Amino acid sequence: MSKTTPRPVTMKDVARHAGVSRTAVSLVLNGRDSVALADETRARVLAVAAELGYRPNAGARALANQRSDWYGLVTEIVTAPFAVDIIKGAQDRAHVDEKYLLIASTESDPAAETAVIERLLEQRVEGLLYAATWHRAVTLPEIAREVPTVLVNCFDREGRFPAVVPDERAGGRRATERLLAAGHRRIGFVNLDPDMPAAVGRRIGFHETLREAGIANDENLEIYGHATADGGYAAASALLDLAEPPTALFCANDRMAMGAYDAIKERGLRIPHDVAVIGFDNQELIAAYLRPGLTTVALPFETMGAKGVDLLAAIITGQSTATETVTVDCPLLERASV
Amino acid sequence: MSKTTPRPVTMKDVARHAGVSRTAVSLVLNGRDSVALADETRARVLAVAAELGYRPNAGARALANQRSDWYGLVTEIVTAPFAVDIIKGAQDRAHVDEKYLLIASTESDPAAETAVIERLLEQRVEGLLYAATWHRAVTLPEIAREVPTVLVNCFDREGRFPAVVPDERAGGRRATERLLAAGHRRIGFVNLDPDMPAAVGRRIGFHETLREAGIANDENLEIYGHATADGGYAAASALLDLAEPPTALFCANDRMAMGAYDAIKERGLRIPHDVAVIGFDNQELIAAYLRPGLTTVALPFETMGAKGVDLLAAIITGQSTATETVTVDCPLLERASV
DNA sequence: GTGAAAGCGCTAACAT
DNA sequence: ATGTTAGCGCTTTCAC
């Protein structure tokens, strides 16, 4: 009595119904011109295939072709509001090459990571994309070397893999320039833990832009905060309570900017009237919903995902071989806080 | 001169090196006890396989087994801070059955959706999970019927598919009860667009809990807002400016609670001292970073993902056949706003 | 123009 | 206990 799922229709079925050989069906369905087929035959095959609801078996095809058309994407999906955008960018880009993404998640547990990649390799993925949710140095399991691999939003500690990373420094410049353009000269910088590549790059961009504008460096205006709203609140508070407080705050991430908003409002100051704020990351949920909307520098996750596939494809087809690191621009997103 | 990727080692290779037949290798590697093999042979095969770095070809195995071990998960990944958790829950649960998830994303464009499912079926997925990012009625493309399908965080308009959805009503109860327990009697309710299942369910829970507590319904205390921070701000403002303002606000989502925070703080009131706030959704980025942290009812995405796979597996193995709808509890997350 | 045949890597029934 | 064989669905070469 159990509902038996009918067995999928195969090429053999199509061939039989159309009264031709399996070869003919294959040729027609794959549009091979190498061999000339009678238009009549071609049409009949197509018709029968449609009628029967023929659907190619991707696995069988991969076996015969010795080509899976798959890339593996491994990412720390748990912690990842960002992962989604990388996935989207990668998926869309893969689609244009008619490649598909096998997405696997890890929890940055190295053992699990190896196991996950192992599974991907069993599926015979043609290449691997390894995406991090925050920009950092990583160490891939050895097993990743068995197949072309590209890092996204992270880089290999020893530089053995090609990588795609955000241009933090240019992002820092961009934020600073925006504040400068709005007339600010005393800009407070609430930075992240200085160990992070993000903190380093953004800071360099900040300082070099200031220098180029002929603004002397004021150490009091730079402060490190815990990368949370509370951290931003504390840091911003300290800055605002300075004898000569800044008129603008560059927060190295949106969460800290969220805290900074509180500190500013608490002092009866208005954004951007009394104090301008600019963030970094463009975490939609925060930046778009803060009041006023937060002007921020966006991390180009989608673009990085796409670029990653680009690079991977180039490597697989042999057009690129270097372990080059590609840098992606961080665009400014204007909202209403500057 | 191009780096030739070595062809993966196959069972045949292992057999040759071990001096046994391919059958023997298959038997050993799959731990088949049906046929007795000499321990010595068994050990030799294992050793050779390890030495050669043999890795099974999942596709070939699927072909021979007529079983892919895959489920397809289609979701609107673009807009989805939530999708991630559903994916995680589903993936972890699938893992225990040694099933794998093929994740595909759509942008709710019906044509694209059909195409995406088509691809999944070409991979011969054994079943389909269709996950929405917000709880609602959906209409699946006909093609989804070709294979067992379970809806997650949504339900079929005609009830033809089994589904897993959050228990909005119990969630509404839970929030209200929490406020009641804190001693509040005048509770303002900032609800979502009343067309949404979420709004309907949460509202019912709210009202029935109030009624059971013997609190008369006060229409002035219920208001609909646009589902954004601005909407929450406006709605909360209206409530707070009432002649007899509420002492607590139940916001039907965290974004609106975010706006409510602003409205409250602007009036010099303190949370939760003067006004308590409870949200819904538990959007980490907001709820955890708001100051004070937002107490909220969590949408059980991870559990729903897991339950979805559960149901799907049951259907595939014929243990469940009904188009039942499973309801998942929404737990309360205490932070500091009540 | 069309079809027979071999092979992709793996499984399993069957014979030895 | 071990090996032979056919077959999973598809592709492609090569002879007709």
mmCIF file of C-alpha atoms in Angstrom, chain A residues 55 91 95 100, chain B residues 72-75 102-123 125 128-130 141 143:
data_model
loop_
_atom_site.group_PDB
_atom_site.id
_atom_site.type_symbol
_atom_site.label_atom_id
_atom_site.label_comp_id
_atom_site.label_asym_id
_atom_site.label_seq_id
_atom_site.Cartn_x
_atom_site.Cartn_y
_atom_site.Cartn_z
ATOM 1 C CA ARG A 55 15.323 14.635 -16.386
ATOM 2 C CA GLN A 91 26.244 31.048 -6.131
ATOM 3 C CA HIS A 95 25.601 29.841 -12.008
ATOM 4 C CA TYR A 100 26.956 24.409 -8.629
ATOM 5 C CA GLY B 72 17.519 19.379 -1.155
ATOM 6 C CA LEU B 73 16.936 22.522 0.858
ATOM 7 C CA VAL B 74 15.535 25.466 -0.976
ATOM 8 C CA THR B 75 15.438 28.789 0.753
ATOM 9 C CA LEU B 102 22.098 20.342 -1.088
ATOM 10 C CA ILE B 103 21.307 23.966 -0.451
ATOM 11 C CA ALA B 104 19.767 26.041 -3.174
ATOM 12 C CA SER B 105 18.589 29.600 -2.987
ATOM 13 C CA THR B 106 15.827 31.433 -4.727
ATOM 14 C CA GLU B 107 14.679 34.979 -4.677
ATOM 15 C CA SER B 108 11.069 33.953 -4.493
ATOM 16 C CA ASP B 109 10.802 34.361 -8.217
ATOM 17 C CA PRO B 110 8.500 31.447 -9.105
ATOM 18 C CA ALA B 111 10.214 30.734 -12.396
ATOM 19 C CA ALA B 112 13.625 30.668 -10.781
ATOM 20 C CA GLU B 113 12.184 28.548 -8.046
ATOM 21 C CA THR B 114 11.082 25.871 -10.460
ATOM 22 C CA ALA B 115 14.462 25.939 -12.139
ATOM 23 C CA VAL B 116 16.206 25.568 -8.819
ATOM 24 C CA ILE B 117 14.097 22.606 -7.802
ATOM 25 C CA GLU B 118 14.658 21.139 -11.220
ATOM 26 C CA ARG B 119 18.398 21.191 -10.579
ATOM 27 C CA LEU B 120 17.908 19.539 -7.240
ATOM 28 C CA LEU B 121 15.864 16.785 -8.810
ATOM 29 C CA GLU B 122 18.540 16.246 -11.409
ATOM 30 C CA GLN B 123 20.842 15.531 -8.516
ATOM 31 C CA VAL B 125 17.670 14.336 -4.041
ATOM 32 C CA LEU B 128 12.919 18.449 -0.505
ATOM 33 C CA LEU B 129 12.857 20.949 2.322
ATOM 34 C CA TYR B 130 11.364 24.302 1.491
ATOM 35 C CA PRO B 141 5.726 24.861 -7.881
ATOM 36 C CA ILE B 143 7.365 20.077 -9.656
#
